[in-house]
PDB file of C-alpha atoms in Angstrom:
ATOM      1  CA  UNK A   1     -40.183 -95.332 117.628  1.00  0.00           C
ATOM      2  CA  UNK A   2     -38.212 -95.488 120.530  1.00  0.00           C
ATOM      3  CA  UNK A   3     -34.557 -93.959 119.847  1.00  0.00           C
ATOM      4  CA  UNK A   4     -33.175 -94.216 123.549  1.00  0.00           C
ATOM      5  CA  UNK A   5     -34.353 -97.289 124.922  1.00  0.00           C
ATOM      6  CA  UNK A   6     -33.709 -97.651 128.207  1.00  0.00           C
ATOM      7  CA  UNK A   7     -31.235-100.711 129.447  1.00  0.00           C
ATOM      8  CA  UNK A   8     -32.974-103.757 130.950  1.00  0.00           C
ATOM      9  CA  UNK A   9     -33.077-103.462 134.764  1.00  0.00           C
ATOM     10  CA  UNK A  10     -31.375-107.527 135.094  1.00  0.00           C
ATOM     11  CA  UNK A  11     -31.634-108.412 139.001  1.00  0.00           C
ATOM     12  CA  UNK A  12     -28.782-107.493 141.874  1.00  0.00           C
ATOM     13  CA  UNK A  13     -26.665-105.696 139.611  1.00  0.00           C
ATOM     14  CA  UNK A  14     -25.898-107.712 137.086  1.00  0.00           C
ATOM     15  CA  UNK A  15     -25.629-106.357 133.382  1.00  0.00           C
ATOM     16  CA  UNK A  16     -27.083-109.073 131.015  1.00  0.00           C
ATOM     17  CA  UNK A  17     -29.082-112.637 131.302  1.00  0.00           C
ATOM     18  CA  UNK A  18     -28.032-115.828 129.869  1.00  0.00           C
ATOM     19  CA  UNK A  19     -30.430-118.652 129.411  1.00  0.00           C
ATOM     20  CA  UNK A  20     -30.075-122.439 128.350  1.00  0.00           C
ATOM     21  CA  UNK A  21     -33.290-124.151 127.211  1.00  0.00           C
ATOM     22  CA  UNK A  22     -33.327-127.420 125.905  1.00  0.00           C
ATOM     23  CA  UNK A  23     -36.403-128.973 123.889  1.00  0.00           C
ATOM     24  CA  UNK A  24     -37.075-132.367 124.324  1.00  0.00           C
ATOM     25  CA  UNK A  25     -38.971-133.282 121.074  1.00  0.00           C
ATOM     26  CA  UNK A  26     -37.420-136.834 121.030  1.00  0.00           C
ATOM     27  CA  UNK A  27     -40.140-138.238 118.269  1.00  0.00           C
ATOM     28  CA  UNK A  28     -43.201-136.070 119.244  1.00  0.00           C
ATOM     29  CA  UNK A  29     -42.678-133.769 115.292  1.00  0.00           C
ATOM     30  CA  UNK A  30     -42.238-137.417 113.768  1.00  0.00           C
ATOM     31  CA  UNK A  31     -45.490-138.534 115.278  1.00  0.00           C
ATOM     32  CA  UNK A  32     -47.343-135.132 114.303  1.00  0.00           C
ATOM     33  CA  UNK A  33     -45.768-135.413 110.717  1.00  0.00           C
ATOM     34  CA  UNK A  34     -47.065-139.218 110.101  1.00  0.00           C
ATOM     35  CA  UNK A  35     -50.433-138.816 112.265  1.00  0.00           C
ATOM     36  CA  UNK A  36     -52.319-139.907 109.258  1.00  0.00           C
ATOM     37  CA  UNK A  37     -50.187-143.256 108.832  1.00  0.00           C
ATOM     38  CA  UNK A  38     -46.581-144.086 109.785  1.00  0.00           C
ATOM     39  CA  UNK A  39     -44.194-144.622 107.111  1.00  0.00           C
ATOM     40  CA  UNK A  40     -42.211-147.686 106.175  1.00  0.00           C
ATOM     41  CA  UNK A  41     -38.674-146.480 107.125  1.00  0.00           C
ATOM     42  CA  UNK A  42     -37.196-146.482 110.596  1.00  0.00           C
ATOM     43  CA  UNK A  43     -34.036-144.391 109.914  1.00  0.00           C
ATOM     44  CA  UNK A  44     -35.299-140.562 111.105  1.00  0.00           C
ATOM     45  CA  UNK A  45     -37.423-142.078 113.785  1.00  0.00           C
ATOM     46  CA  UNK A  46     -34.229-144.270 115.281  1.00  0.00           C
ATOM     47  CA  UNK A  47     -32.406-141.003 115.036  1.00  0.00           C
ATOM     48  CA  UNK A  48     -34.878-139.307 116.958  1.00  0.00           C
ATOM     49  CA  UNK A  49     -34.639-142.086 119.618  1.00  0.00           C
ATOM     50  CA  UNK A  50     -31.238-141.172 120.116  1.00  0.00           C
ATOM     51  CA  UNK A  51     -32.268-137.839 122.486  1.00  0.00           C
ATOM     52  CA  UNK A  52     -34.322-139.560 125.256  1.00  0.00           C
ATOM     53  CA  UNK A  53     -31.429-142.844 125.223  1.00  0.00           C
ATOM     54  CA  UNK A  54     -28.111-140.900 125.433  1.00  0.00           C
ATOM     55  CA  UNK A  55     -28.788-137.217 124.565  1.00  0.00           C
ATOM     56  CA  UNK A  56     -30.604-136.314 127.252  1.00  0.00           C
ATOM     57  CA  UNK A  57     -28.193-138.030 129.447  1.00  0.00           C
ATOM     58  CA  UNK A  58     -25.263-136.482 128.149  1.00  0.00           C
ATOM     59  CA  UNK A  59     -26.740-133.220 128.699  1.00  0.00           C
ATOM     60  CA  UNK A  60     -27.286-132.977 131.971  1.00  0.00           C
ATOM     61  CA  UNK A  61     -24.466-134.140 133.174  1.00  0.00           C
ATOM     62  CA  UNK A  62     -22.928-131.236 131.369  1.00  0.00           C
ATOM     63  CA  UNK A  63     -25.080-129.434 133.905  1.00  0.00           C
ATOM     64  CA  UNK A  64     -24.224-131.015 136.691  1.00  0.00           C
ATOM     65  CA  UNK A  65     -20.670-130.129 136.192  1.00  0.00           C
ATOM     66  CA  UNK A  66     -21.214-126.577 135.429  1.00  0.00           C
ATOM     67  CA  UNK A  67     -24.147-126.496 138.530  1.00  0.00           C
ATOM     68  CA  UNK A  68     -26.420-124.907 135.689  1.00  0.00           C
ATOM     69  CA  UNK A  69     -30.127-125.140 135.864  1.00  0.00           C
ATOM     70  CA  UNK A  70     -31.706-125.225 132.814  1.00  0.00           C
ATOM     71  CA  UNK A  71     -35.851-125.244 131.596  1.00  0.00           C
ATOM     72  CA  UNK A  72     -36.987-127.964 129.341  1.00  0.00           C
ATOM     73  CA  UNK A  73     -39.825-127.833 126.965  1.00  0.00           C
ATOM     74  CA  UNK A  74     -41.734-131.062 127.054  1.00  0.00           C
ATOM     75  CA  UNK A  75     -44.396-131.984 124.463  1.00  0.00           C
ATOM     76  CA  UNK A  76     -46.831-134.326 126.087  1.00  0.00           C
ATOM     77  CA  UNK A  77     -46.369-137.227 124.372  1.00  0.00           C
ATOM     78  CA  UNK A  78     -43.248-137.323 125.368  1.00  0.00           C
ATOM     79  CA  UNK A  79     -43.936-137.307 129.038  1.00  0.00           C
ATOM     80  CA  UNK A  80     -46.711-139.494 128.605  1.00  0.00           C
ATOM     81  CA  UNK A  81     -44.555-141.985 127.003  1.00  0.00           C
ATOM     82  CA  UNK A  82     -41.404-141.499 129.565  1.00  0.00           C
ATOM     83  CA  UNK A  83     -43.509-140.851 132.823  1.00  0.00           C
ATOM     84  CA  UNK A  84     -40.189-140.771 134.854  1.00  0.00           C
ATOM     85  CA  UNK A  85     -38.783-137.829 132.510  1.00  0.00           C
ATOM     86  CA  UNK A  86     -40.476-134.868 134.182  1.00  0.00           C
ATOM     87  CA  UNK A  87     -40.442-135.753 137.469  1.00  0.00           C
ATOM     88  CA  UNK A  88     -36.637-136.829 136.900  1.00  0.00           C
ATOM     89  CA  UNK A  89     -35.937-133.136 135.602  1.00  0.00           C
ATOM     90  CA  UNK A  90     -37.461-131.508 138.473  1.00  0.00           C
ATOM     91  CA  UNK A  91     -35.728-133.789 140.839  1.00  0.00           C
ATOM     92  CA  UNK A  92     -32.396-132.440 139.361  1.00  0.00           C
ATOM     93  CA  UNK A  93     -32.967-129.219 139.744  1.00  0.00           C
ATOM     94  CA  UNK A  94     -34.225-127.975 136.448  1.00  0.00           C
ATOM     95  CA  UNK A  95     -37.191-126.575 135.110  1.00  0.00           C
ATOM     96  CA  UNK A  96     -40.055-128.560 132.827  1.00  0.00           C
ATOM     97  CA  UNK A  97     -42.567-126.357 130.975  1.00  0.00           C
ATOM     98  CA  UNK A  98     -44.912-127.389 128.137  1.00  0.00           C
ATOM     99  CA  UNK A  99     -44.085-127.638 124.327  1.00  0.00           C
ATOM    100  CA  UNK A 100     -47.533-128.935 122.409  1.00  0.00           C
ATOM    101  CA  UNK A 101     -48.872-132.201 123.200  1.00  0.00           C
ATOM    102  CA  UNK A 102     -47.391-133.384 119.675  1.00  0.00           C
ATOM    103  CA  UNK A 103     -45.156-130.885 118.643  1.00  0.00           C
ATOM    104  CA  UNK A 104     -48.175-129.607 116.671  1.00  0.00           C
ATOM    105  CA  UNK A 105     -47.768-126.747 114.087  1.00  0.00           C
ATOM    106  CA  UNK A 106     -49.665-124.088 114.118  1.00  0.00           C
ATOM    107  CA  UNK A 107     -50.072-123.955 110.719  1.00  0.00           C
ATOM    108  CA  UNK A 108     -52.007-127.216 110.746  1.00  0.00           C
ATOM    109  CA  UNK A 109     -53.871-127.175 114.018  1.00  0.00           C
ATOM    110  CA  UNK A 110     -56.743-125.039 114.528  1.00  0.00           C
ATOM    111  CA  UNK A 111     -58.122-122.579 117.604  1.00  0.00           C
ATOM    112  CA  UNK A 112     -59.882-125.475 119.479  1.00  0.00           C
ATOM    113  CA  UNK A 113     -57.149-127.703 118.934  1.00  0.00           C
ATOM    114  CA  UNK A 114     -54.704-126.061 120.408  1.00  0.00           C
ATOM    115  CA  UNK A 115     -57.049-125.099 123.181  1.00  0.00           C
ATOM    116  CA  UNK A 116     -57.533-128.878 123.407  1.00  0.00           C
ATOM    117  CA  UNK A 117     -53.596-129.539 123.202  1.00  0.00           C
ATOM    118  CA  UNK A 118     -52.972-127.226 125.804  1.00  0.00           C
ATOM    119  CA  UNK A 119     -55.475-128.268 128.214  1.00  0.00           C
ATOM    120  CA  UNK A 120     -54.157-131.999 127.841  1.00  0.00           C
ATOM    121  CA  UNK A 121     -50.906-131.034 128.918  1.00  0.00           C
ATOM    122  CA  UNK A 122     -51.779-128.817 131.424  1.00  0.00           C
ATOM    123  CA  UNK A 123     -53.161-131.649 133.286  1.00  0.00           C
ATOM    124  CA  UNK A 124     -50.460-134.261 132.608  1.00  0.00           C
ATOM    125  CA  UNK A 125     -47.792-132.327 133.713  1.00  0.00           C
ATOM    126  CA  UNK A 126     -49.834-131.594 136.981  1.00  0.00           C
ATOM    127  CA  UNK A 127     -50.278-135.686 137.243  1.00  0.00           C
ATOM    128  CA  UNK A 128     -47.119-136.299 136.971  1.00  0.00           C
ATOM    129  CA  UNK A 129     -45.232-133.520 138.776  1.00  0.00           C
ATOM    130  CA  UNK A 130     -47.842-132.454 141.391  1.00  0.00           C
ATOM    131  CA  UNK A 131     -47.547-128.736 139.704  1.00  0.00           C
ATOM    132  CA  UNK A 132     -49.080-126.828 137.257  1.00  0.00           C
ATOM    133  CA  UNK A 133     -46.511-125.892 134.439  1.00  0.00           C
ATOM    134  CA  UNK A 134     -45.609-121.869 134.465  1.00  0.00           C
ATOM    135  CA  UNK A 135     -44.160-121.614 131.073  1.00  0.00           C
ATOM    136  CA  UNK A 136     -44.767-122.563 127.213  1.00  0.00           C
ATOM    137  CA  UNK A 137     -42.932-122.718 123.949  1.00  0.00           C
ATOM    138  CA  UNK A 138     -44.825-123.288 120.631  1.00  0.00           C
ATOM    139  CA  UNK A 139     -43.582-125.892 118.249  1.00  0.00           C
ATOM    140  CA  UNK A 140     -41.667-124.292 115.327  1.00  0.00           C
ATOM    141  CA  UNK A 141     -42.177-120.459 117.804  1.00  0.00           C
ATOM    142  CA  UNK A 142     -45.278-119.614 116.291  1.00  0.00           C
ATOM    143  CA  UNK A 143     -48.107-117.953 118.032  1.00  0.00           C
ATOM    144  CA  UNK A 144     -51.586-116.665 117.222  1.00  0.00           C
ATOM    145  CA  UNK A 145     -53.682-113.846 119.317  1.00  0.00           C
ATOM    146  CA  UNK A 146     -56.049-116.581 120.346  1.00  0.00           C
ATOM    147  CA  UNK A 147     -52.994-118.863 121.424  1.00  0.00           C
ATOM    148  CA  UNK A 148     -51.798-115.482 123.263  1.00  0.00           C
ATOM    149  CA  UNK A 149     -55.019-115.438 124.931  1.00  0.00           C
ATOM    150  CA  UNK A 150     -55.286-119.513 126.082  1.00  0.00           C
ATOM    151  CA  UNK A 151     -51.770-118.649 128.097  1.00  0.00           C
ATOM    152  CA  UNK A 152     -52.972-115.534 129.395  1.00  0.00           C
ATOM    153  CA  UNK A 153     -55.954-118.059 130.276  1.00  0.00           C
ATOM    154  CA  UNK A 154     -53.606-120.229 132.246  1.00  0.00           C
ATOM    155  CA  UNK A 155     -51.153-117.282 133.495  1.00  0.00           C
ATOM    156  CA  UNK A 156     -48.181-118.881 131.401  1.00  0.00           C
ATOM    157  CA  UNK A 157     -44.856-117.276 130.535  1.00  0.00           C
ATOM    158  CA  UNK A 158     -44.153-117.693 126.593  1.00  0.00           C
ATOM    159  CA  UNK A 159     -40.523-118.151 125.023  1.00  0.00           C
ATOM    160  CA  UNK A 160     -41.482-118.746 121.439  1.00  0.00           C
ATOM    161  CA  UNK A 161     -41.152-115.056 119.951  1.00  0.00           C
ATOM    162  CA  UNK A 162     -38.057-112.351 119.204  1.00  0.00           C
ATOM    163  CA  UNK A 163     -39.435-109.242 119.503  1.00  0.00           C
ATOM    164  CA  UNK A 164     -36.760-107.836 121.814  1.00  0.00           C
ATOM    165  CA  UNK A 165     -32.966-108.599 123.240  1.00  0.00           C
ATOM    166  CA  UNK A 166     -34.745-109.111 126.693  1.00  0.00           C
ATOM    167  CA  UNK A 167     -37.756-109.948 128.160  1.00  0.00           C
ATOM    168  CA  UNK A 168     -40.892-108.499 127.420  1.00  0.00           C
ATOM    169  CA  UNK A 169     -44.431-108.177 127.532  1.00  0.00           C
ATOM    170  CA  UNK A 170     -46.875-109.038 125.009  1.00  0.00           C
ATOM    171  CA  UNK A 171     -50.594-108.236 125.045  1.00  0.00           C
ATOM    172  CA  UNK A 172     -50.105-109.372 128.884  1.00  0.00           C
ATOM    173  CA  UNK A 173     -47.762-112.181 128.437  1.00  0.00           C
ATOM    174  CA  UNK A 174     -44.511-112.051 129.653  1.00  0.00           C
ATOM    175  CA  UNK A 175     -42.344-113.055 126.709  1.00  0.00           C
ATOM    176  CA  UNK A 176     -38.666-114.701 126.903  1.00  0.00           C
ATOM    177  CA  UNK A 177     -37.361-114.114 123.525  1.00  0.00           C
ATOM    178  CA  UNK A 178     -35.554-116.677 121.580  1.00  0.00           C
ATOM    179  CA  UNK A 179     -33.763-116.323 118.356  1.00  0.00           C
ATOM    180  CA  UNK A 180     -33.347-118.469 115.472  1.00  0.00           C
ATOM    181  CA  UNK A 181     -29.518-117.829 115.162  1.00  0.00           C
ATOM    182  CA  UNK A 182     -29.412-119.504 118.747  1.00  0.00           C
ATOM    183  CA  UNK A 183     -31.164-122.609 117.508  1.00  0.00           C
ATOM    184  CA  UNK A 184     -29.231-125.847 117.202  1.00  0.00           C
ATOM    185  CA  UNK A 185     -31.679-127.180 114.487  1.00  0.00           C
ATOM    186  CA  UNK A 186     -30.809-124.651 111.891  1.00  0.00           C
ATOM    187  CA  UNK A 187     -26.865-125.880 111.824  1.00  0.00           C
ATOM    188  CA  UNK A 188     -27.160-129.108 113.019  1.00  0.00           C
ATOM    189  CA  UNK A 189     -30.046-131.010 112.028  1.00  0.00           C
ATOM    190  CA  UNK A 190     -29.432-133.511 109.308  1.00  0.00           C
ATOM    191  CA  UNK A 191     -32.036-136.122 108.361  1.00  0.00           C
ATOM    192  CA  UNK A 192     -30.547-137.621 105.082  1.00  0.00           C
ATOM    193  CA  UNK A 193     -30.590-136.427 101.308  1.00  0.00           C
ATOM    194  CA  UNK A 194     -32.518-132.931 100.793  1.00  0.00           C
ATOM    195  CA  UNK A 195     -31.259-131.502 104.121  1.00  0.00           C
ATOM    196  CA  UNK A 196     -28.305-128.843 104.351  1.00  0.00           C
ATOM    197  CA  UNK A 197     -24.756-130.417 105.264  1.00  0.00           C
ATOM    198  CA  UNK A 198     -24.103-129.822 109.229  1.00  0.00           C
ATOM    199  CA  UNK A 199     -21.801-127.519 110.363  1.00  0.00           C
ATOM    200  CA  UNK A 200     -18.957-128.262 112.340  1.00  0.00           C
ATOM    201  CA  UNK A 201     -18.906-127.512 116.044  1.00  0.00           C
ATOM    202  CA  UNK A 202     -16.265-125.311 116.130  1.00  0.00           C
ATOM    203  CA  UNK A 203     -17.869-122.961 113.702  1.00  0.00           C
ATOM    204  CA  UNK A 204     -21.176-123.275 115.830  1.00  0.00           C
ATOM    205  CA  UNK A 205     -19.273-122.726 118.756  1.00  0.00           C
ATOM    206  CA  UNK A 206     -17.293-119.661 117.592  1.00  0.00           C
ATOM    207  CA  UNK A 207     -20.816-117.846 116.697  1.00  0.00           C
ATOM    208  CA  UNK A 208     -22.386-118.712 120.013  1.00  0.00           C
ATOM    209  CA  UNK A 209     -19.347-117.216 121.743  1.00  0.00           C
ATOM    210  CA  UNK A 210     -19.324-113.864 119.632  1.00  0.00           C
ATOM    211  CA  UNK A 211     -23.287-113.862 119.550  1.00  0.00           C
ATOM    212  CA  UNK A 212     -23.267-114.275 123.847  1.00  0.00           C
ATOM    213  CA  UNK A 213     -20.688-111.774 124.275  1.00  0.00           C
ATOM    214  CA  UNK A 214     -22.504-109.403 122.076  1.00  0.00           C
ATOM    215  CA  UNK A 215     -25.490-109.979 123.953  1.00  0.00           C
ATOM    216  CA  UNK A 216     -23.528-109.431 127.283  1.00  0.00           C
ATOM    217  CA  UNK A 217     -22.104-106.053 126.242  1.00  0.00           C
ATOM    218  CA  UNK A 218     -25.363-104.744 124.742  1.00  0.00           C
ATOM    219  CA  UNK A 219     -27.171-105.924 128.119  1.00  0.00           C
ATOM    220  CA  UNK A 220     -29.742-107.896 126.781  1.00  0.00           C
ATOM    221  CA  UNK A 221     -30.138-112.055 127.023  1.00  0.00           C
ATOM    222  CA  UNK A 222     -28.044-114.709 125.607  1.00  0.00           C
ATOM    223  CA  UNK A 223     -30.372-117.491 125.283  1.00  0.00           C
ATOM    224  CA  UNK A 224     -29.451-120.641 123.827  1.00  0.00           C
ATOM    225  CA  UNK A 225     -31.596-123.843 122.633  1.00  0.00           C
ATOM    226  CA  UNK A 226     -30.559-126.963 121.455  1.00  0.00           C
ATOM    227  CA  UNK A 227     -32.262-130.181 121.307  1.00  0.00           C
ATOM    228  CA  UNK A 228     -31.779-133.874 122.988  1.00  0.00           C
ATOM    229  CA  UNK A 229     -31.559-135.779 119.848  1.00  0.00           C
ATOM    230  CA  UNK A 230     -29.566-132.896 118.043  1.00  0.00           C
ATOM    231  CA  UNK A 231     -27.082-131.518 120.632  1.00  0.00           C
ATOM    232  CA  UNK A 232     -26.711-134.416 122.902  1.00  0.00           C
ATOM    233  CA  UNK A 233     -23.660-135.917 120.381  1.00  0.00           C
ATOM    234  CA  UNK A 234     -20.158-136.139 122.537  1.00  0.00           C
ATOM    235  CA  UNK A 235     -18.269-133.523 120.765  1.00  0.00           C
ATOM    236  CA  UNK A 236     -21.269-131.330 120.510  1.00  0.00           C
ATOM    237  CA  UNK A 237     -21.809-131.459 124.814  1.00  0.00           C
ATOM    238  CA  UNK A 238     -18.301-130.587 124.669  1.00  0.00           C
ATOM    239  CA  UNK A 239     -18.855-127.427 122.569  1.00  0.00           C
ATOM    240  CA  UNK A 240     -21.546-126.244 124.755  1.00  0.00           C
ATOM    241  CA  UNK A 241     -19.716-126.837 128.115  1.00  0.00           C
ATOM    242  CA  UNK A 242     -16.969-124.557 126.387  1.00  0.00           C
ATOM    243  CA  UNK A 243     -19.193-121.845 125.476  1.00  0.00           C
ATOM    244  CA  UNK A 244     -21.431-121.983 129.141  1.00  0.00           C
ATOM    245  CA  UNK A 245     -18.108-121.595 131.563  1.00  0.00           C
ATOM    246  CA  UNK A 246     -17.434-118.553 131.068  1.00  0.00           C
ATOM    247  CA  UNK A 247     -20.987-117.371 130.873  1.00  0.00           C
ATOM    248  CA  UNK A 248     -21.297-119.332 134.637  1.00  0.00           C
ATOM    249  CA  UNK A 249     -18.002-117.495 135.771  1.00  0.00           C
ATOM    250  CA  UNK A 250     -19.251-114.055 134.984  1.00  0.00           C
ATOM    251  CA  UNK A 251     -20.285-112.724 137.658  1.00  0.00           C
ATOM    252  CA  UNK A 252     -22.011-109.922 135.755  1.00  0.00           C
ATOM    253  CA  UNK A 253     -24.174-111.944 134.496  1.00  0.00           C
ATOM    254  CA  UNK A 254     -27.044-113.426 135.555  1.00  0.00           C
ATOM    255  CA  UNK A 255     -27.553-117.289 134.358  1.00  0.00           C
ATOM    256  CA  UNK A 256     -31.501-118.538 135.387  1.00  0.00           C
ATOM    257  CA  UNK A 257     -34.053-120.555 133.893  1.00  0.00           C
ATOM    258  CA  UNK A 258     -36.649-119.084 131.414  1.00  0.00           C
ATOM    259  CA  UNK A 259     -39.302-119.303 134.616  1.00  0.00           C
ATOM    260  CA  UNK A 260     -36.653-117.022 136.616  1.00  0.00           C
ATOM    261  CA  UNK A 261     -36.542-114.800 134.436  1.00  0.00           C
ATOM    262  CA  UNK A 262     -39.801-114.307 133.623  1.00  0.00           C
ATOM    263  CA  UNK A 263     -40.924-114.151 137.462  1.00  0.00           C
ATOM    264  CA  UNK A 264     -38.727-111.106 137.317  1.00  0.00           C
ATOM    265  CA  UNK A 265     -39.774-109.205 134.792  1.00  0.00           C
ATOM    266  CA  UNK A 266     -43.062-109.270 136.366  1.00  0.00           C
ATOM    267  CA  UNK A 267     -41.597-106.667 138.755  1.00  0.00           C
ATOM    268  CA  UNK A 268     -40.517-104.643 136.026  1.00  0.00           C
ATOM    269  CA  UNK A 269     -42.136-101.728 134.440  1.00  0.00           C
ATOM    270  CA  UNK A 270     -41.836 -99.423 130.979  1.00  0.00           C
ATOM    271  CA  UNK A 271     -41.854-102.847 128.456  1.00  0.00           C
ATOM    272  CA  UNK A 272     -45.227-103.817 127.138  1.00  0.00           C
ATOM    273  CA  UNK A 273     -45.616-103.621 123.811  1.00  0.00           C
ATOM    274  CA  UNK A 274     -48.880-104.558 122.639  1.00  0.00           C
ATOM    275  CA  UNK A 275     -49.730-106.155 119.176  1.00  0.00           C
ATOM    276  CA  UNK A 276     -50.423-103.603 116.817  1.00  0.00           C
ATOM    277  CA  UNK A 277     -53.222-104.328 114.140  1.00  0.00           C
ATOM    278  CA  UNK A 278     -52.054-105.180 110.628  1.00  0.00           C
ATOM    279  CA  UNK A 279     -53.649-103.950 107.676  1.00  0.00           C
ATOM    280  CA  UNK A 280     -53.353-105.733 104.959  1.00  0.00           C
ATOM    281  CA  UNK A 281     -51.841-103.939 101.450  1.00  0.00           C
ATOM    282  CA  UNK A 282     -55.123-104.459  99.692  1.00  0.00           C
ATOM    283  CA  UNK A 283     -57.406-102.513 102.311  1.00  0.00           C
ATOM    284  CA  UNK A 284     -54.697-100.035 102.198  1.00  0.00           C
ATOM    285  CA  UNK A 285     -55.528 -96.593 100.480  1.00  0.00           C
ATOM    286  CA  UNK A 286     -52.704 -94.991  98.857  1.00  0.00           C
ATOM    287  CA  UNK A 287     -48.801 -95.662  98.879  1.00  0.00           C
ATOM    288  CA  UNK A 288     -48.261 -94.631 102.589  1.00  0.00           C
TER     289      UNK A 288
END
């Protein structure tokens, strides 16, 4: 237990980070979700199209107005299928880093599989950017010692757990936290009958705003992720673009991709944590 922790050393003075990721899933989850045979409906999957069509689009010229570079996660199907997509990130300034080949879960995939997954697009990105990839994000930000190990393997950055308000390391990874709370799919996402009701942008909007300023004054990072086929609606961009200005005016804070910030914390010292074994309550002896 740590009661005074010390503040986060954030780069040339400034007091807290802010982030924005985007992850371009496009139809990679409805491929994983139908891998055994593709249903008869079209509806989610046209939905889905919408990201990589006008989405995407719509998002970065958000960017380009508020000179923001951001990091996209990628699965590989997706870049396999849209070959000019990466390269046509990078050549705009942002960041591409890897996001499962299919948007696999972890759940249903096993050790060599992801190992396999990885590996696959590992080498894609390299065919198709000329560079190997420095950062991951697991589908549905899961992670397993032995998927720990496979980026340690490949000397990736993560940003799939939340174990702290800034960065960290785990077990020798540097970790970008995210947080579900700062997830566009959990407000927005609406596939038809059985899903929650969306809520409105403003409301979104108004939490993001208190959440990042929160963030700010407690000196820890504000990072945000939305997705192409989620976020990408008109009034939605316009919601974000009002809730990144001021973050971009601050000059106290310190707006970089998820690779920039992990490249610093690599000079920073006093926060690995390491992952403590877990015993389960039926090897347990006594009540505590």
């Amino acid at each position: 237990m740590n009661w005074n922790p010390a503040p986060y050393p954030w780069p040339d003075g400034h007091r807290a980070g802010a982030c924005f990721t985007v992850d371009v899933d496009a139809t990679a989850p409805w491929l994983w979700q139908h891998r055994t045979g593709l249903p008869r409906g079209i509806a989610a999957l046209e939905h889905r199209q919408y990201g990589l069509r006008r989405g995407l689009p719509h998002l970065i010229e958000m960017l380009g107005r508020l000179d923001l570079q951001a990091t996209f996660f990628v699965p590989g199907v997706v870049a396999e299928e849209h070959p000019d997509l990466l390269p046509g990130l990078v050549e705009r300034g942002h960041e591409v880093a890897l996001h499962g080949y299919y948007h696999e879960l972890v759940s249903e995939t096993t050790d060599a599989q992801f190992t396999e997954s990885l590996e696959a697009s590992v080498a894609l990105f390299e065919t198709q950017i000329g560079a190997r990839p420095a950062g991951f994000r697991s589908p549905a930000w899961e992670m397993t010692p032995h998927m720990l190990a496979e980026l340690r393997r490949f000397a990736l950055w993560d940003s799939s757990l939340m174990g702290h308000d800034h960065p960290y390391r785990l077990d020798g990874v540097t970790e970008v936290p995210v947080r579900w709370e700062n997830d566009d799919a959990i407000f927005f996402k609406f596939l038809g009958p059985g899903d929650n009701p969306p809520h409105s942008e403003a409301e979104v909007g108004e939490r993001w705003t208190r959440e990042a300023a929160a963030q700010v004054r407690d000196g820890g990072l504000f990072m945000l992720t939305v997705h192409d086929w989620i976020s990408g609606r008109a009034a939605r961009v316009d919601m974000l673009e009002d809730l990144l200005v001021p973050l971009c005016q601050d000059e106290s804070i310190w707006t970089a991709t998820c690779g920039e910030i992990a490249a610093h914390h690599q000079s920073v010292t006093g926060f690995e944590d390491h992952a403590r074994p877990v015993i389960p309550v039926n090897e347990r002896t006594g009540h505590g």
